[in-house]
Amino acid sequence: GSAAISAAYPSGGGTGSVNIIPPFVSSKDLHIKSNCYRAPALNTTFDIDKEVRASSPNIGADELYDSLLVDDNIGIDAILSPQAGFSFGFQQVRVRIRNYGKNNVTSCYINFRLNGGSVVSQAVTGINLNTCDTVSVVFNTNPSLNSCLQLYVYTTLPNGNQDNDTTNDGINTTIPFNISGNFTIDPSGS
């Protein structure tokens, strides 16, 4: 009945749920290219390519093996702040970076550009990220925000090397701000 269906396929997820656009190879090649998103054990033995599924398989219909990952590959996993509804004034820029590559990452650069302005770069050292590990990083520069903003945040030079896959390096987003006060929409009443 419907109770069995809602129990088997709950809406809203849970503590292990991830709501992302899967990192496909391209819009025409729907093989997944990140090994970092796993599902619980399935009763499915083979993937869409007839390859054996892992005990904790990749999300989607395709199994990606570590041997297919590139060596040095780090990227922005999330922009943690500022968030929608920020207040005007100096704001912290905080991001979560993820190691998508085979090699442990011990250093990289994080960069941001606000409203098409100059790039702010910062070295990140003293980390040791295994494959799929993440770390939250705060920029030392706190920009002054006074309008809706276009924010582009990206990584470069994992371990001092060229990033072997730049498609997951950055996030480009528009972040709206809060407004408050009394506003007159149409004083003529028409």
GROMACS .gro file of C-alpha atoms in nm:
model
  190
    1GLY     CA    1   0.000   0.000   0.000
    2SER     CA    2   0.092   0.365   0.012
    3ALA     CA    3   0.233   0.334   0.366
    4ALA     CA    4   0.490   0.082   0.242
    5ILE     CA    5   0.587   0.308  -0.047
    6SER     CA    6   0.631   0.617   0.173
    7ALA     CA    7   0.841   0.415   0.419
    8ALA     CA    8   1.062   0.279   0.140
    9TYR     CA    9   1.099   0.615  -0.035
   10PRO     CA   10   1.086   0.887   0.232
   11SER     CA   11   1.074   1.249   0.124
   12GLY     CA   12   1.306   1.502   0.281
   13GLY     CA   13   1.598   1.262   0.321
   14GLY     CA   14   1.777   1.209   0.647
   15THR     CA   15   2.117   1.253   0.807
   16GLY     CA   16   2.287   1.060   0.526
   17SER     CA   17   2.101   1.234   0.241
   18VAL     CA   18   2.280   1.449  -0.015
   19ASN     CA   19   2.086   1.682  -0.243
   20ILE     CA   20   2.321   1.774  -0.529
   21ILE     CA   21   2.334   1.784  -0.905
   22PRO     CA   22   2.548   1.476  -0.975
   23PRO     CA   23   2.892   1.557  -1.117
   24PHE     CA   24   2.850   1.398  -1.460
   25VAL     CA   25   3.135   1.378  -1.711
   26SER     CA   26   2.936   1.602  -1.948
   27SER     CA   27   2.579   1.682  -2.051
   28LYS     CA   28   2.598   1.396  -2.302
   29ASP     CA   29   2.804   1.148  -2.092
   30LEU     CA   30   2.607   1.070  -1.778
   31HIS     CA   31   2.880   0.864  -1.613
   32ILE     CA   32   2.958   1.010  -1.273
   33LYS     CA   33   3.304   1.162  -1.229
   34SER     CA   34   3.327   1.195  -0.851
   35ASN     CA   35   3.383   0.906  -0.619
   36CYS     CA   36   3.283   1.110  -0.316
   37TYR     CA   37   2.908   1.050  -0.310
   38ARG     CA   38   2.807   0.703  -0.193
   39ALA     CA   39   2.478   0.524  -0.139
   40PRO     CA   40   2.385   0.253   0.110
   41ALA     CA   41   2.436  -0.106   0.001
   42LEU     CA   42   2.207  -0.203  -0.285
   43ASN     CA   43   2.069  -0.533  -0.404
   44THR     CA   44   2.205  -0.445  -0.749
   45THR     CA   45   2.518  -0.642  -0.835
   46PHE     CA   46   2.613  -0.463  -1.158
   47ASP     CA   47   2.601  -0.105  -1.282
   48ILE     CA   48   2.472   0.021  -1.615
   49ASP     CA   49   2.803  -0.075  -1.782
   50LYS     CA   50   2.780  -0.429  -1.639
   51GLU     CA   51   3.063  -0.354  -1.392
   52VAL     CA   52   3.042  -0.491  -1.037
   53ARG     CA   53   2.893  -0.248  -0.782
   54ALA     CA   54   3.095  -0.171  -0.468
   55SER     CA   55   2.957  -0.265  -0.125
   56SER     CA   56   2.891   0.109  -0.074
   57PRO     CA   57   2.820   0.208  -0.437
   58ASN     CA   58   2.839   0.545  -0.607
   59ILE     CA   59   2.513   0.731  -0.644
   60GLY     CA   60   2.342   0.679  -0.978
   61ALA     CA   61   2.364   0.393  -1.222
   62ASP     CA   62   2.741   0.393  -1.277
   63GLU     CA   63   3.023   0.272  -1.051
   64LEU     CA   64   3.339   0.484  -1.059
   65TYR     CA   65   3.660   0.324  -0.944
   66ASP     CA   66   3.945   0.508  -0.769
   67SER     CA   67   4.180   0.406  -1.052
   68LEU     CA   68   3.985   0.642  -1.282
   69LEU     CA   69   4.036   0.947  -1.058
   70VAL     CA   70   4.294   1.210  -1.154
   71ASP     CA   71   4.592   1.277  -0.926
   72ASP     CA   72   4.555   1.637  -0.807
   73ASN     CA   73   4.196   1.761  -0.803
   74ILE     CA   74   4.052   1.996  -0.543
   75GLY     CA   75   3.741   2.210  -0.564
   76ILE     CA   76   3.490   2.426  -0.380
   77ASP     CA   77   3.223   2.199  -0.232
   78ALA     CA   78   3.008   2.479  -0.082
   79ILE     CA   79   2.998   2.850  -0.004
   80LEU     CA   80   2.923   2.860   0.370
   81SER     CA   81   2.911   3.240   0.406
   82PRO     CA   82   2.786   3.489   0.313
   83GLN     CA   83   2.441   3.341   0.266
   84ALA     CA   84   2.119   3.488   0.129
   85GLY     CA   85   1.988   3.762   0.356
   86PHE     CA   86   2.331   3.888   0.465
   87SER     CA   87   2.359   4.228   0.634
   88PHE     CA   88   2.547   4.516   0.472
   89GLY     CA   89   2.901   4.577   0.590
   90PHE     CA   90   3.213   4.365   0.622
   91GLN     CA   91   3.135   3.997   0.584
   92GLN     CA   92   3.337   3.680   0.622
   93VAL     CA   93   3.381   3.460   0.313
   94ARG     CA   94   3.392   3.096   0.424
   95VAL     CA   95   3.399   2.794   0.193
   96ARG     CA   96   3.425   2.417   0.216
   97ILE     CA   97   3.686   2.261  -0.012
   98ARG     CA   98   3.689   1.894  -0.115
   99ASN     CA   99   3.966   1.669  -0.244
  100TYR     CA  100   3.826   1.496  -0.555
  101GLY     CA  101   4.162   1.345  -0.659
  102LYS     CA  102   4.374   1.039  -0.580
  103ASN     CA  103   4.659   1.224  -0.407
  104ASN     CA  104   4.631   1.363  -0.056
  105VAL     CA  105   4.616   1.743  -0.074
  106THR     CA  106   4.839   1.933   0.170
  107SER     CA  107   4.813   2.280   0.015
  108CYS     CA  108   4.620   2.481  -0.242
  109TYR     CA  109   4.498   2.832  -0.313
  110ILE     CA  110   4.143   2.956  -0.266
  111ASN     CA  111   4.028   3.259  -0.461
  112PHE     CA  112   3.721   3.479  -0.483
  113ARG     CA  113   3.596   3.754  -0.711
  114LEU     CA  114   3.314   3.979  -0.596
  115ASN     CA  115   3.091   4.155  -0.852
  116GLY     CA  116   3.351   4.114  -1.128
  117GLY     CA  117   3.619   4.299  -0.928
  118SER     CA  118   3.974   4.198  -0.848
  119VAL     CA  119   4.058   3.842  -0.750
  120VAL     CA  120   4.147   3.781  -0.384
  121SER     CA  121   4.380   3.480  -0.343
  122GLN     CA  122   4.487   3.302  -0.028
  123ALA     CA  123   4.723   3.011   0.030
  124VAL     CA  124   4.582   2.719   0.229
  125THR     CA  125   4.852   2.517   0.403
  126GLY     CA  126   4.869   2.277   0.696
  127ILE     CA  127   4.589   2.055   0.565
  128ASN     CA  128   4.600   1.685   0.481
  129LEU     CA  129   4.290   1.590   0.283
  130ASN     CA  130   4.247   1.230   0.172
  131THR     CA  131   4.024   1.153  -0.127
  132CYS     CA  132   3.675   1.297  -0.063
  133ASP     CA  133   3.776   1.473   0.262
  134THR     CA  134   3.659   1.830   0.318
  135VAL     CA  135   3.773   2.126   0.526
  136SER     CA  136   3.615   2.463   0.597
  137VAL     CA  137   3.837   2.762   0.517
  138VAL     CA  138   3.785   3.130   0.601
  139PHE     CA  139   3.940   3.401   0.384
  140ASN     CA  140   4.158   3.651   0.570
  141THR     CA  141   4.004   3.933   0.364
  142ASN     CA  142   3.651   4.035   0.468
  143PRO     CA  143   3.492   4.234   0.185
  144SER     CA  144   3.242   4.512   0.246
  145LEU     CA  145   2.906   4.404   0.105
  146ASN     CA  146   2.649   4.671   0.019
  147SER     CA  147   2.431   4.519  -0.250
  148CYS     CA  148   2.318   4.194  -0.405
  149LEU     CA  149   2.642   4.024  -0.496
  150GLN     CA  150   2.784   3.802  -0.766
  151LEU     CA  151   3.040   3.577  -0.597
  152TYR     CA  152   3.280   3.344  -0.778
  153VAL     CA  153   3.492   3.124  -0.551
  154TYR     CA  154   3.744   2.872  -0.686
  155THR     CA  155   4.054   2.669  -0.605
  156THR     CA  156   4.391   2.646  -0.780
  157LEU     CA  157   4.724   2.465  -0.751
  158PRO     CA  158   4.654   2.158  -0.531
  159ASN     CA  159   4.992   2.055  -0.384
  160GLY     CA  160   5.148   2.330  -0.598
  161ASN     CA  161   5.050   2.141  -0.916
  162GLN     CA  162   4.807   2.210  -1.198
  163ASP     CA  163   4.459   2.083  -1.114
  164ASN     CA  164   4.393   1.786  -1.344
  165ASP     CA  165   4.016   1.854  -1.358
  166THR     CA  166   3.909   2.218  -1.347
  167THR     CA  167   3.538   2.145  -1.397
  168ASN     CA  168   3.478   2.116  -1.021
  169ASP     CA  169   3.708   2.396  -0.904
  170GLY     CA  170   3.457   2.673  -0.843
  171ILE     CA  171   3.110   2.797  -0.766
  172ASN     CA  172   2.964   3.109  -0.926
  173THR     CA  173   2.649   3.236  -0.756
  174THR     CA  174   2.433   3.541  -0.693
  175ILE     CA  175   2.355   3.604  -0.326
  176PRO     CA  176   2.058   3.834  -0.244
  177PHE     CA  177   2.056   4.064   0.061
  178ASN     CA  178   1.789   4.162   0.316
  179ILE     CA  179   1.613   4.494   0.295
  180SER     CA  180   1.423   4.661   0.576
  181GLY     CA  181   1.236   4.984   0.634
  182ASN     CA  182   0.928   5.157   0.493
  183PHE     CA  183   0.886   5.149   0.116
  184THR     CA  184   0.634   5.317  -0.111
  185ILE     CA  185   0.560   5.093  -0.408
  186ASP     CA  186   0.325   5.317  -0.613
  187PRO     CA  187   0.238   5.648  -0.448
  188SER     CA  188  -0.015   5.739  -0.720
  189GLY     CA  189  -0.221   5.429  -0.641
  190SER     CA  190  -0.249   5.317  -1.004
   0.00000   0.00000   0.00000
